[in-house]
Every structure is written in structure tokens, then in C-alpha cells.
Amino acid sequence: MIVPCLRMAAFVLLLLLGGCVKSEPPKLDPNAVAHTMRGRVMRLNPGDQIATIQHEAVEGWMEAMTMDFLVMDEKGFQLLHTGDRITATLMVGKTNFWIREIHREF
């Protein structure tokens, strides 16, 4: 009975410690396909440079929804504010996606 409990405790500890390590930046797919995306910034996570965006349908990729996007341009990320309406270039690779060339709409 003690062995399964110790295994479970070790597993939980590994999960917790794994969450403390800052991950490597993703390797961007050089063959990613560009799409135009429009939406509204709902939240910003400066630590990971992630913007939660409620976006319109992206033709050729997905329906309208709210999701997190990695913002590759640090300067562009710093210009964003919650509530901003934006147009951006959405890059879609085989294993990841990100946005760049962000323009605030006025």
C-alpha cells in the first residue's frame, strides 16, 4: 500500500517541479502559412508574451472563437491593451501558430 502512495507522491512532485521551469521558445516552422486575422484582445500574459484574442473566422483555418496566441514581436506585444481591436498576420505551422505584424484599429 505504501509503494503506490510513494509513486503517486513522486509523480505529483515531478508535475509540480516541471511547471516551475521556464520553457524554451518554440521553434517556428519556416513553412508556416500566413492568414489575416481580426479580433479583440481579451487578456494579456506578459510573462509568456501571450495574447488571448476573440477573433473572427480565419478563412482557410478556423471558425471564430477566443484563444491564446503567442506574439512573436516583443515591441508589438508591449503596444497591446485589453480591449484593443486588432488586425494581425497569423502564421500557422505544422506544430504551432503565432501572430505577428499586429496593427491596432482605431
PDB file of N, CA and C in Angstrom:
ATOM      1  N   MET A   1       0.821  -1.195   0.000  1.00  0.00           N
ATOM      2  CA  MET A   1       0.000   0.000   0.000  1.00  0.00           C
ATOM      3  C   MET A   1       0.871   1.267   0.000  1.00  0.00           C
ATOM      4  N   ILE A   2       2.010   1.228   0.674  1.00  0.00           N
ATOM      5  CA  ILE A   2       2.875   2.410   0.753  1.00  0.00           C
ATOM      6  C   ILE A   2       3.556   2.682  -0.585  1.00  0.00           C
ATOM      7  N   VAL A   3       3.946   1.637  -1.310  1.00  0.00           N
ATOM      8  CA  VAL A   3       4.644   1.818  -2.582  1.00  0.00           C
ATOM      9  C   VAL A   3       3.786   2.598  -3.588  1.00  0.00           C
ATOM     10  N   PRO A   4       2.488   2.254  -3.792  1.00  0.00           N
ATOM     11  CA  PRO A   4       1.682   3.051  -4.722  1.00  0.00           C
ATOM     12  C   PRO A   4       1.545   4.505  -4.271  1.00  0.00           C
ATOM     13  N   CYS A   5       1.455   4.731  -2.978  1.00  0.00           N
ATOM     14  CA  CYS A   5       1.342   6.102  -2.469  1.00  0.00           C
ATOM     15  C   CYS A   5       2.623   6.886  -2.732  1.00  0.00           C
ATOM     16  N   LEU A   6       3.776   6.242  -2.552  1.00  0.00           N
ATOM     17  CA  LEU A   6       5.048   6.902  -2.824  1.00  0.00           C
ATOM     18  C   LEU A   6       5.199   7.206  -4.312  1.00  0.00           C
ATOM     19  N   ARG A   7       4.758   6.281  -5.152  1.00  0.00           N
ATOM     20  CA  ARG A   7       4.818   6.528  -6.596  1.00  0.00           C
ATOM     21  C   ARG A   7       3.946   7.724  -6.975  1.00  0.00           C
ATOM     22  N   MET A   8       2.747   7.771  -6.406  1.00  0.00           N
ATOM     23  CA  MET A   8       1.838   8.880  -6.703  1.00  0.00           C
ATOM     24  C   MET A   8       2.441  10.193  -6.202  1.00  0.00           C
ATOM     25  N   ALA A   9       3.007  10.208  -5.019  1.00  0.00           N
ATOM     26  CA  ALA A   9       3.622  11.423  -4.479  1.00  0.00           C
ATOM     27  C   ALA A   9       4.791  11.871  -5.361  1.00  0.00           C
ATOM     28  N   ALA A  10       5.600  10.924  -5.825  1.00  0.00           N
ATOM     29  CA  ALA A  10       6.726  11.269  -6.699  1.00  0.00           C
ATOM     30  C   ALA A  10       6.220  11.841  -8.021  1.00  0.00           C
ATOM     31  N   PHE A  11       5.155  11.254  -8.553  1.00  0.00           N
ATOM     32  CA  PHE A  11       4.575  11.738  -9.807  1.00  0.00           C
ATOM     33  C   PHE A  11       4.056  13.171  -9.657  1.00  0.00           C
ATOM     34  N   VAL A  12       3.337  13.439  -8.584  1.00  0.00           N
ATOM     35  CA  VAL A  12       2.808  14.786  -8.329  1.00  0.00           C
ATOM     36  C   VAL A  12       3.961  15.775  -8.167  1.00  0.00           C
ATOM     37  N   LEU A  13       5.011  15.391  -7.462  1.00  0.00           N
ATOM     38  CA  LEU A  13       6.165  16.257  -7.273  1.00  0.00           C
ATOM     39  C   LEU A  13       6.823  16.589  -8.615  1.00  0.00           C
ATOM     40  N   LEU A  14       6.965  15.604  -9.482  1.00  0.00           N
ATOM     41  CA  LEU A  14       7.550  15.841 -10.805  1.00  0.00           C
ATOM     42  C   LEU A  14       6.688  16.809 -11.619  1.00  0.00           C
ATOM     43  N   LEU A  15       5.376  16.661 -11.535  1.00  0.00           N
ATOM     44  CA  LEU A  15       4.488  17.581 -12.244  1.00  0.00           C
ATOM     45  C   LEU A  15       4.655  19.007 -11.733  1.00  0.00           C
ATOM     46  N   LEU A  16       4.720  19.152 -10.425  1.00  0.00           N
ATOM     47  CA  LEU A  16       4.867  20.490  -9.843  1.00  0.00           C
ATOM     48  C   LEU A  16       6.207  21.107 -10.208  1.00  0.00           C
ATOM     49  N   LEU A  17       7.278  20.335 -10.127  1.00  0.00           N
ATOM     50  CA  LEU A  17       8.594  20.861 -10.470  1.00  0.00           C
ATOM     51  C   LEU A  17       8.701  21.179 -11.951  1.00  0.00           C
ATOM     52  N   GLY A  18       8.073  20.383 -12.789  1.00  0.00           N
ATOM     53  CA  GLY A  18       8.088  20.634 -14.224  1.00  0.00           C
ATOM     54  C   GLY A  18       7.422  21.949 -14.574  1.00  0.00           C
ATOM     55  N   GLY A  19       6.415  22.345 -13.807  1.00  0.00           N
ATOM     56  CA  GLY A  19       5.733  23.611 -14.053  1.00  0.00           C
ATOM     57  C   GLY A  19       6.557  24.822 -13.651  1.00  0.00           C
ATOM     58  N   CYS A  20       7.617  24.624 -12.880  1.00  0.00           N
ATOM     59  CA  CYS A  20       8.443  25.741 -12.411  1.00  0.00           C
ATOM     60  C   CYS A  20       9.532  26.122 -13.403  1.00  0.00           C
ATOM     61  N   VAL A  21       9.783  25.289 -14.371  1.00  0.00           N
ATOM     62  CA  VAL A  21      10.857  25.535 -15.330  1.00  0.00           C
ATOM     63  C   VAL A  21      10.309  26.333 -16.504  1.00  0.00           C
ATOM     64  N   LYS A  22      10.968  27.435 -16.830  1.00  0.00           N
ATOM     65  CA  LYS A  22      10.544  28.226 -17.982  1.00  0.00           C
ATOM     66  C   LYS A  22      10.877  27.454 -19.250  1.00  0.00           C
ATOM     67  N   SER A  23       9.883  27.325 -20.117  1.00  0.00           N
ATOM     68  CA  SER A  23      10.079  26.524 -21.319  1.00  0.00           C
ATOM     69  C   SER A  23      10.901  27.285 -22.357  1.00  0.00           C
ATOM     70  N   GLU A  24      11.504  26.512 -23.228  1.00  0.00           N
ATOM     71  CA  GLU A  24      12.262  27.081 -24.339  1.00  0.00           C
ATOM     72  C   GLU A  24      11.294  27.747 -25.305  1.00  0.00           C
ATOM     73  N   PRO A  25      11.707  28.799 -25.996  1.00  0.00           N
ATOM     74  CA  PRO A  25      10.841  29.370 -27.013  1.00  0.00           C
ATOM     75  C   PRO A  25      10.575  28.332 -28.100  1.00  0.00           C
ATOM     76  N   PRO A  26       9.366  28.347 -28.652  1.00  0.00           N
ATOM     77  CA  PRO A  26       9.065  27.339 -29.665  1.00  0.00           C
ATOM     78  C   PRO A  26       9.905  27.532 -30.922  1.00  0.00           C
ATOM     79  N   LYS A  27      10.185  26.435 -31.576  1.00  0.00           N
ATOM     80  CA  LYS A  27      10.867  26.504 -32.870  1.00  0.00           C
ATOM     81  C   LYS A  27       9.799  26.782 -33.916  1.00  0.00           C
ATOM     82  N   LEU A  28       9.959  27.877 -34.635  1.00  0.00           N
ATOM     83  CA  LEU A  28       8.951  28.289 -35.596  1.00  0.00           C
ATOM     84  C   LEU A  28       9.124  27.554 -36.911  1.00  0.00           C
ATOM     85  N   ASP A  29       8.023  27.152 -37.467  1.00  0.00           N
ATOM     86  CA  ASP A  29       8.012  26.409 -38.728  1.00  0.00           C
ATOM     87  C   ASP A  29       8.307  27.372 -39.874  1.00  0.00           C
ATOM     88  N   PRO A  30       9.420  27.195 -40.593  1.00  0.00           N
ATOM     89  CA  PRO A  30       9.744  28.095 -41.694  1.00  0.00           C
ATOM     90  C   PRO A  30       8.765  27.969 -42.866  1.00  0.00           C
ATOM     91  N   ASN A  31       7.972  26.912 -42.885  1.00  0.00           N
ATOM     92  CA  ASN A  31       6.995  26.716 -43.948  1.00  0.00           C
ATOM     93  C   ASN A  31       5.578  27.103 -43.509  1.00  0.00           C
ATOM     94  N   ALA A  32       5.469  27.872 -42.427  1.00  0.00           N
ATOM     95  CA  ALA A  32       4.158  28.281 -41.917  1.00  0.00           C
ATOM     96  C   ALA A  32       3.411  29.084 -42.977  1.00  0.00           C
ATOM     97  N   VAL A  33       2.086  28.957 -42.941  1.00  0.00           N
ATOM     98  CA  VAL A  33       1.214  29.646 -43.882  1.00  0.00           C
ATOM     99  C   VAL A  33       0.637  30.886 -43.202  1.00  0.00           C
ATOM    100  N   ALA A  34       0.639  32.020 -43.904  1.00  0.00           N
ATOM    101  CA  ALA A  34       0.139  33.286 -43.357  1.00  0.00           C
ATOM    102  C   ALA A  34      -1.346  33.452 -43.643  1.00  0.00           C
ATOM    103  N   HIS A  35      -2.081  33.930 -42.622  1.00  0.00           N
ATOM    104  CA  HIS A  35      -3.501  34.262 -42.738  1.00  0.00           C
ATOM    105  C   HIS A  35      -3.704  35.635 -42.114  1.00  0.00           C
ATOM    106  N   THR A  36      -4.698  36.356 -42.580  1.00  0.00           N
ATOM    107  CA  THR A  36      -5.062  37.615 -41.935  1.00  0.00           C
ATOM    108  C   THR A  36      -6.085  37.314 -40.851  1.00  0.00           C
ATOM    109  N   MET A  37      -5.889  37.912 -39.676  1.00  0.00           N
ATOM    110  CA  MET A  37      -6.788  37.689 -38.545  1.00  0.00           C
ATOM    111  C   MET A  37      -7.230  39.025 -37.969  1.00  0.00           C
ATOM    112  N   ARG A  38      -8.503  39.115 -37.627  1.00  0.00           N
ATOM    113  CA  ARG A  38      -9.038  40.308 -36.958  1.00  0.00           C
ATOM    114  C   ARG A  38      -9.701  39.875 -35.671  1.00  0.00           C
ATOM    115  N   GLY A  39      -9.556  40.692 -34.628  1.00  0.00           N
ATOM    116  CA  GLY A  39     -10.191  40.334 -33.375  1.00  0.00           C
ATOM    117  C   GLY A  39     -10.005  41.398 -32.308  1.00  0.00           C
ATOM    118  N   ARG A  40     -10.416  41.028 -31.081  1.00  0.00           N
ATOM    119  CA  ARG A  40     -10.319  41.914 -29.916  1.00  0.00           C
ATOM    120  C   ARG A  40      -9.468  41.238 -28.848  1.00  0.00           C
ATOM    121  N   VAL A  41      -8.541  41.998 -28.280  1.00  0.00           N
ATOM    122  CA  VAL A  41      -7.668  41.494 -27.213  1.00  0.00           C
ATOM    123  C   VAL A  41      -8.487  41.385 -25.930  1.00  0.00           C
ATOM    124  N   MET A  42      -8.552  40.189 -25.382  1.00  0.00           N
ATOM    125  CA  MET A  42      -9.324  39.944 -24.158  1.00  0.00           C
ATOM    126  C   MET A  42      -8.444  39.941 -22.911  1.00  0.00           C
ATOM    127  N   ARG A  43      -7.233  39.367 -23.024  1.00  0.00           N
ATOM    128  CA  ARG A  43      -6.282  39.298 -21.902  1.00  0.00           C
ATOM    129  C   ARG A  43      -4.876  39.323 -22.451  1.00  0.00           C
ATOM    130  N   LEU A  44      -3.932  39.722 -21.585  1.00  0.00           N
ATOM    131  CA  LEU A  44      -2.514  39.723 -21.952  1.00  0.00           C
ATOM    132  C   LEU A  44      -1.719  39.028 -20.858  1.00  0.00           C
ATOM    133  N   ASN A  45      -0.779  38.176 -21.257  1.00  0.00           N
ATOM    134  CA  ASN A  45       0.113  37.500 -20.331  1.00  0.00           C
ATOM    135  C   ASN A  45       1.536  37.907 -20.707  1.00  0.00           C
ATOM    136  N   PRO A  46       2.051  38.988 -20.087  1.00  0.00           N
ATOM    137  CA  PRO A  46       3.376  39.490 -20.451  1.00  0.00           C
ATOM    138  C   PRO A  46       4.502  38.487 -20.195  1.00  0.00           C
ATOM    139  N   GLY A  47       4.391  37.657 -19.169  1.00  0.00           N
ATOM    140  CA  GLY A  47       5.452  36.709 -18.845  1.00  0.00           C
ATOM    141  C   GLY A  47       5.747  35.737 -19.981  1.00  0.00           C
ATOM    142  N   ASP A  48       4.700  35.328 -20.685  1.00  0.00           N
ATOM    143  CA  ASP A  48       4.858  34.380 -21.783  1.00  0.00           C
ATOM    144  C   ASP A  48       4.615  35.023 -23.142  1.00  0.00           C
ATOM    145  N   GLN A  49       4.313  36.311 -23.141  1.00  0.00           N
ATOM    146  CA  GLN A  49       4.023  37.069 -24.359  1.00  0.00           C
ATOM    147  C   GLN A  49       2.874  36.419 -25.145  1.00  0.00           C
ATOM    148  N   ILE A  50       1.796  36.134 -24.389  1.00  0.00           N
ATOM    149  CA  ILE A  50       0.588  35.507 -24.942  1.00  0.00           C
ATOM    150  C   ILE A  50      -0.553  36.514 -24.885  1.00  0.00           C
ATOM    151  N   ALA A  51      -1.283  36.632 -25.995  1.00  0.00           N
ATOM    152  CA  ALA A  51      -2.478  37.466 -26.047  1.00  0.00           C
ATOM    153  C   ALA A  51      -3.680  36.559 -26.270  1.00  0.00           C
ATOM    154  N   THR A  52      -4.690  36.688 -25.412  1.00  0.00           N
ATOM    155  CA  THR A  52      -5.944  35.973 -25.612  1.00  0.00           C
ATOM    156  C   THR A  52      -6.805  36.865 -26.492  1.00  0.00           C
ATOM    157  N   ILE A  53      -7.180  36.341 -27.651  1.00  0.00           N
ATOM    158  CA  ILE A  53      -7.883  37.154 -28.646  1.00  0.00           C
ATOM    159  C   ILE A  53      -9.191  36.479 -29.039  1.00  0.00           C
ATOM    160  N   GLN A  54     -10.258  37.256 -29.016  1.00  0.00           N
ATOM    161  CA  GLN A  54     -11.548  36.811 -29.529  1.00  0.00           C
ATOM    162  C   GLN A  54     -11.532  37.190 -31.006  1.00  0.00           C
ATOM    163  N   HIS A  55     -11.320  36.199 -31.872  1.00  0.00           N
ATOM    164  CA  HIS A  55     -11.101  36.516 -33.280  1.00  0.00           C
ATOM    165  C   HIS A  55     -12.279  36.109 -34.160  1.00  0.00           C
ATOM    166  N   GLU A  56     -12.365  36.781 -35.280  1.00  0.00           N
ATOM    167  CA  GLU A  56     -13.345  36.435 -36.299  1.00  0.00           C
ATOM    168  C   GLU A  56     -12.886  35.145 -36.970  1.00  0.00           C
ATOM    169  N   ALA A  57     -13.742  34.569 -37.801  1.00  0.00           N
ATOM    170  CA  ALA A  57     -13.345  33.378 -38.555  1.00  0.00           C
ATOM    171  C   ALA A  57     -12.102  33.705 -39.381  1.00  0.00           C
ATOM    172  N   VAL A  58     -11.173  32.769 -39.406  1.00  0.00           N
ATOM    173  CA  VAL A  58      -9.956  32.919 -40.200  1.00  0.00           C
ATOM    174  C   VAL A  58     -10.125  32.005 -41.411  1.00  0.00           C
ATOM    175  N   GLU A  59     -10.336  32.614 -42.553  1.00  0.00           N
ATOM    176  CA  GLU A  59     -10.609  31.838 -43.764  1.00  0.00           C
ATOM    177  C   GLU A  59      -9.475  30.850 -44.039  1.00  0.00           C
ATOM    178  N   GLY A  60      -9.848  29.616 -44.241  1.00  0.00           N
ATOM    179  CA  GLY A  60      -8.872  28.578 -44.541  1.00  0.00           C
ATOM    180  C   GLY A  60      -8.250  27.937 -43.316  1.00  0.00           C
ATOM    181  N   TRP A  61      -8.658  28.385 -42.095  1.00  0.00           N
ATOM    182  CA  TRP A  61      -8.053  27.784 -40.909  1.00  0.00           C
ATOM    183  C   TRP A  61      -9.074  27.402 -39.845  1.00  0.00           C
ATOM    184  N   MET A  62      -9.874  28.361 -39.336  1.00  0.00           N
ATOM    185  CA  MET A  62     -10.823  28.008 -38.276  1.00  0.00           C
ATOM    186  C   MET A  62     -11.948  29.014 -38.142  1.00  0.00           C
ATOM    187  N   GLU A  63     -12.984  28.569 -37.448  1.00  0.00           N
ATOM    188  CA  GLU A  63     -14.141  29.419 -37.176  1.00  0.00           C
ATOM    189  C   GLU A  63     -13.788  30.454 -36.111  1.00  0.00           C
ATOM    190  N   ALA A  64     -14.683  31.408 -35.925  1.00  0.00           N
ATOM    191  CA  ALA A  64     -14.493  32.435 -34.898  1.00  0.00           C
ATOM    192  C   ALA A  64     -14.497  31.787 -33.514  1.00  0.00           C
ATOM    193  N   MET A  65     -13.583  32.240 -32.662  1.00  0.00           N
ATOM    194  CA  MET A  65     -13.523  31.758 -31.282  1.00  0.00           C
ATOM    195  C   MET A  65     -12.543  32.624 -30.491  1.00  0.00           C
ATOM    196  N   THR A  66     -12.401  32.327 -29.216  1.00  0.00           N
ATOM    197  CA  THR A  66     -11.434  33.016 -28.358  1.00  0.00           C
ATOM    198  C   THR A  66     -10.334  32.021 -28.017  1.00  0.00           C
ATOM    199  N   MET A  67      -9.083  32.430 -28.258  1.00  0.00           N
ATOM    200  CA  MET A  67      -7.963  31.537 -27.970  1.00  0.00           C
ATOM    201  C   MET A  67      -6.685  32.330 -27.714  1.00  0.00           C
ATOM    202  N   ASP A  68      -5.677  31.645 -27.202  1.00  0.00           N
ATOM    203  CA  ASP A  68      -4.390  32.263 -26.888  1.00  0.00           C
ATOM    204  C   ASP A  68      -3.466  32.206 -28.102  1.00  0.00           C
ATOM    205  N   PHE A  69      -2.743  33.318 -28.307  1.00  0.00           N
ATOM    206  CA  PHE A  69      -1.783  33.404 -29.407  1.00  0.00           C
ATOM    207  C   PHE A  69      -0.452  33.897 -28.877  1.00  0.00           C
ATOM    208  N   LEU A  70       0.602  33.237 -29.258  1.00  0.00           N
ATOM    209  CA  LEU A  70       1.953  33.704 -28.976  1.00  0.00           C
ATOM    210  C   LEU A  70       2.219  34.899 -29.880  1.00  0.00           C
ATOM    211  N   VAL A  71       2.718  35.991 -29.292  1.00  0.00           N
ATOM    212  CA  VAL A  71       3.052  37.195 -30.057  1.00  0.00           C
ATOM    213  C   VAL A  71       4.564  37.216 -30.207  1.00  0.00           C
ATOM    214  N   MET A  72       5.044  37.090 -31.427  1.00  0.00           N
ATOM    215  CA  MET A  72       6.483  36.961 -31.652  1.00  0.00           C
ATOM    216  C   MET A  72       7.243  38.278 -31.516  1.00  0.00           C
ATOM    217  N   ASP A  73       6.587  39.381 -31.749  1.00  0.00           N
ATOM    218  CA  ASP A  73       7.241  40.691 -31.721  1.00  0.00           C
ATOM    219  C   ASP A  73       7.060  41.323 -30.335  1.00  0.00           C
ATOM    220  N   GLU A  74       8.149  41.400 -29.551  1.00  0.00           N
ATOM    221  CA  GLU A  74       8.063  41.936 -28.192  1.00  0.00           C
ATOM    222  C   GLU A  74       7.576  43.383 -28.192  1.00  0.00           C
ATOM    223  N   LYS A  75       8.084  44.187 -29.099  1.00  0.00           N
ATOM    224  CA  LYS A  75       7.666  45.588 -29.183  1.00  0.00           C
ATOM    225  C   LYS A  75       6.173  45.683 -29.516  1.00  0.00           C
ATOM    226  N   GLY A  76       5.726  44.858 -30.449  1.00  0.00           N
ATOM    227  CA  GLY A  76       4.310  44.831 -30.804  1.00  0.00           C
ATOM    228  C   GLY A  76       3.444  44.400 -29.635  1.00  0.00           C
ATOM    229  N   PHE A  77       3.924  43.421 -28.851  1.00  0.00           N
ATOM    230  CA  PHE A  77       3.170  42.963 -27.686  1.00  0.00           C
ATOM    231  C   PHE A  77       3.004  44.089 -26.674  1.00  0.00           C
ATOM    232  N   GLN A  78       4.057  44.869 -26.472  1.00  0.00           N
ATOM    233  CA  GLN A  78       4.014  45.942 -25.481  1.00  0.00           C
ATOM    234  C   GLN A  78       3.029  47.052 -25.857  1.00  0.00           C
ATOM    235  N   LEU A  79       2.681  47.153 -27.124  1.00  0.00           N
ATOM    236  CA  LEU A  79       1.724  48.172 -27.561  1.00  0.00           C
ATOM    237  C   LEU A  79       0.280  47.742 -27.366  1.00  0.00           C
ATOM    238  N   LEU A  80       0.052  46.463 -27.077  1.00  0.00           N
ATOM    239  CA  LEU A  80      -1.314  45.955 -26.932  1.00  0.00           C
ATOM    240  C   LEU A  80      -1.922  46.290 -25.580  1.00  0.00           C
ATOM    241  N   HIS A  81      -3.238  46.498 -25.594  1.00  0.00           N
ATOM    242  CA  HIS A  81      -4.009  46.725 -24.374  1.00  0.00           C
ATOM    243  C   HIS A  81      -5.279  45.883 -24.445  1.00  0.00           C
ATOM    244  N   THR A  82      -5.748  45.438 -23.296  1.00  0.00           N
ATOM    245  CA  THR A  82      -7.008  44.712 -23.245  1.00  0.00           C
ATOM    246  C   THR A  82      -8.100  45.588 -23.854  1.00  0.00           C
ATOM    247  N   GLY A  83      -8.900  44.999 -24.727  1.00  0.00           N
ATOM    248  CA  GLY A  83      -9.983  45.722 -25.391  1.00  0.00           C
ATOM    249  C   GLY A  83      -9.629  46.222 -26.778  1.00  0.00           C
ATOM    250  N   ASP A  84      -8.338  46.241 -27.129  1.00  0.00           N
ATOM    251  CA  ASP A  84      -7.930  46.697 -28.461  1.00  0.00           C
ATOM    252  C   ASP A  84      -8.538  45.820 -29.544  1.00  0.00           C
ATOM    253  N   ARG A  85      -8.980  46.452 -30.630  1.00  0.00           N
ATOM    254  CA  ARG A  85      -9.346  45.725 -31.847  1.00  0.00           C
ATOM    255  C   ARG A  85      -8.094  45.714 -32.711  1.00  0.00           C
ATOM    256  N   ILE A  86      -7.758  44.541 -33.240  1.00  0.00           N
ATOM    257  CA  ILE A  86      -6.510  44.411 -33.991  1.00  0.00           C
ATOM    258  C   ILE A  86      -6.715  43.672 -35.314  1.00  0.00           C
ATOM    259  N   THR A  87      -5.776  43.892 -36.189  1.00  0.00           N
ATOM    260  CA  THR A  87      -5.583  43.063 -37.372  1.00  0.00           C
ATOM    261  C   THR A  87      -4.147  42.560 -37.262  1.00  0.00           C
ATOM    262  N   ALA A  88      -3.934  41.269 -37.548  1.00  0.00           N
ATOM    263  CA  ALA A  88      -2.596  40.693 -37.419  1.00  0.00           C
ATOM    264  C   ALA A  88      -2.394  39.638 -38.497  1.00  0.00           C
ATOM    265  N   THR A  89      -1.138  39.292 -38.686  1.00  0.00           N
ATOM    266  CA  THR A  89      -0.812  38.167 -39.549  1.00  0.00           C
ATOM    267  C   THR A  89      -0.678  36.953 -38.651  1.00  0.00           C
ATOM    268  N   LEU A  90      -1.499  35.954 -38.912  1.00  0.00           N
ATOM    269  CA  LEU A  90      -1.472  34.694 -38.174  1.00  0.00           C
ATOM    270  C   LEU A  90      -0.647  33.701 -38.981  1.00  0.00           C
ATOM    271  N   MET A  91       0.383  33.173 -38.358  1.00  0.00           N
ATOM    272  CA  MET A  91       1.251  32.191 -39.002  1.00  0.00           C
ATOM    273  C   MET A  91       0.885  30.811 -38.455  1.00  0.00           C
ATOM    274  N   VAL A  92       0.576  29.873 -39.358  1.00  0.00           N
ATOM    275  CA  VAL A  92       0.171  28.533 -38.950  1.00  0.00           C
ATOM    276  C   VAL A  92       1.163  27.518 -39.496  1.00  0.00           C
ATOM    277  N   GLY A  93       1.870  26.869 -38.579  1.00  0.00           N
ATOM    278  CA  GLY A  93       2.825  25.828 -38.951  1.00  0.00           C
ATOM    279  C   GLY A  93       2.247  24.451 -38.688  1.00  0.00           C
ATOM    280  N   LYS A  94       3.055  23.427 -38.865  1.00  0.00           N
ATOM    281  CA  LYS A  94       2.588  22.054 -38.637  1.00  0.00           C
ATOM    282  C   LYS A  94       2.335  21.772 -37.169  1.00  0.00           C
ATOM    283  N   THR A  95       3.142  22.365 -36.274  1.00  0.00           N
ATOM    284  CA  THR A  95       3.014  22.053 -34.849  1.00  0.00           C
ATOM    285  C   THR A  95       2.711  23.263 -33.971  1.00  0.00           C
ATOM    286  N   ASN A  96       2.687  24.454 -34.536  1.00  0.00           N
ATOM    287  CA  ASN A  96       2.395  25.628 -33.718  1.00  0.00           C
ATOM    288  C   ASN A  96       1.855  26.761 -34.587  1.00  0.00           C
ATOM    289  N   PHE A  97       1.440  27.823 -33.908  1.00  0.00           N
ATOM    290  CA  PHE A  97       0.937  29.007 -34.599  1.00  0.00           C
ATOM    291  C   PHE A  97       1.264  30.223 -33.744  1.00  0.00           C
ATOM    292  N   TRP A  98       1.348  31.391 -34.360  1.00  0.00           N
ATOM    293  CA  TRP A  98       1.688  32.620 -33.658  1.00  0.00           C
ATOM    294  C   TRP A  98       1.198  33.791 -34.494  1.00  0.00           C
ATOM    295  N   ILE A  99       1.216  34.984 -33.875  1.00  0.00           N
ATOM    296  CA  ILE A  99       0.831  36.173 -34.628  1.00  0.00           C
ATOM    297  C   ILE A  99       1.989  37.163 -34.666  1.00  0.00           C
ATOM    298  N   ARG A 100       1.979  37.966 -35.712  1.00  0.00           N
ATOM    299  CA  ARG A 100       2.989  38.998 -35.902  1.00  0.00           C
ATOM    300  C   ARG A 100       2.339  40.129 -36.691  1.00  0.00           C
ATOM    301  N   GLU A 101       3.083  41.200 -36.956  1.00  0.00           N
ATOM    302  CA  GLU A 101       2.597  42.333 -37.744  1.00  0.00           C
ATOM    303  C   GLU A 101       1.224  42.785 -37.245  1.00  0.00           C
ATOM    304  N   ILE A 102       1.160  43.107 -35.949  1.00  0.00           N
ATOM    305  CA  ILE A 102      -0.090  43.492 -35.306  1.00  0.00           C
ATOM    306  C   ILE A 102      -0.343  44.984 -35.508  1.00  0.00           C
ATOM    307  N   HIS A 103      -1.565  45.297 -35.893  1.00  0.00           N
ATOM    308  CA  HIS A 103      -1.974  46.698 -36.084  1.00  0.00           C
ATOM    309  C   HIS A 103      -3.244  46.937 -35.283  1.00  0.00           C
ATOM    310  N   ARG A 104      -3.191  47.950 -34.420  1.00  0.00           N
ATOM    311  CA  ARG A 104      -4.385  48.331 -33.668  1.00  0.00           C
ATOM    312  C   ARG A 104      -5.327  49.101 -34.583  1.00  0.00           C
ATOM    313  N   GLU A 105      -6.615  48.835 -34.468  1.00  0.00           N
ATOM    314  CA  GLU A 105      -7.620  49.547 -35.247  1.00  0.00           C
ATOM    315  C   GLU A 105      -8.184  50.667 -34.392  1.00  0.00           C
ATOM    316  N   PHE A 106      -8.382  51.808 -34.985  1.00  0.00           N
ATOM    317  CA  PHE A 106      -8.916  52.959 -34.242  1.00  0.00           C
ATOM    318  C   PHE A 106     -10.282  53.330 -34.725  1.00  0.00           C
TER     319      PHE A 106
END
